[in-house]
């Protein structure tokens, strides 16, 4: 498998080298969130010349949440974006004619998590029973809680849910007003640490480690643009994979690339955030064995079944509507 991924990456490099001989193509890329550690790979692809070698001039734009990039790409305002595939599934169910789909999986495990404090009795999923869980109503992790609870065997009737705001979520946990919160693993953990909570006291329960089969964030494309410009999309994905490989090998340089775009960011904090994201969400055992960028069809079918426990589909769910692997090379990409 490793040989296959190396061969695939070599083929992609040949492709991008060929495109680089042509005039640069401008591509606008919509992120899901502000410039933080997990966005480092895209800046590395710029700074280390991967997009340039692919004949691309890429502008990265910050976002405001998991849903933000989807309508931007669906309307054609941006040809490519970065978004939670579960949000994309719901969007396409409600807008079946929208020309948008995912083409590269980035977060093989989603960062949906329960973050608690051991001193407050939360270390495992069942520990939530008899406790107060703080959950922002619009939170992506909270949206998956019903399926997670069923998979993990949690009796939800024994969990007291306290609606909280995003700004107050971690402060309430730090003050002991709730025993745990829903959130993204790499963000809530570091927010707690910044508030002075001893890291040894923080428990991160990644939903994907306790029966939740959902995937996380993916590169999405406007399908009309992709069909008209397939080589551009293939070259873009190859450059993104190279960027992720760079920051996996040198997270400090990735954090520096983030700070260069967001001077208010703390380099050490963003490096930690990037490292947590790499370890838990990107460099999974599956990705290291099978390659980066694709999905497992059987797992995706199971993920859709679990998503149906949180969301009532208006139309039949079909994984082919939400992920198109045709822009990926055989064997995917290697991040080794």
mmCIF file of C-alpha atoms in Angstrom, residues 83 141 191 295:
data_model
loop_
_atom_site.group_PDB
_atom_site.id
_atom_site.type_symbol
_atom_site.label_atom_id
_atom_site.label_comp_id
_atom_site.label_asym_id
_atom_site.label_seq_id
_atom_site.Cartn_x
_atom_site.Cartn_y
_atom_site.Cartn_z
ATOM 1 C CA UNK A 83 -16.410 22.098 5.290
ATOM 2 C CA UNK A 141 -20.367 18.222 18.202
ATOM 3 C CA UNK A 191 -9.113 26.865 25.563
ATOM 4 C CA UNK A 295 -13.234 7.378 2.298
#
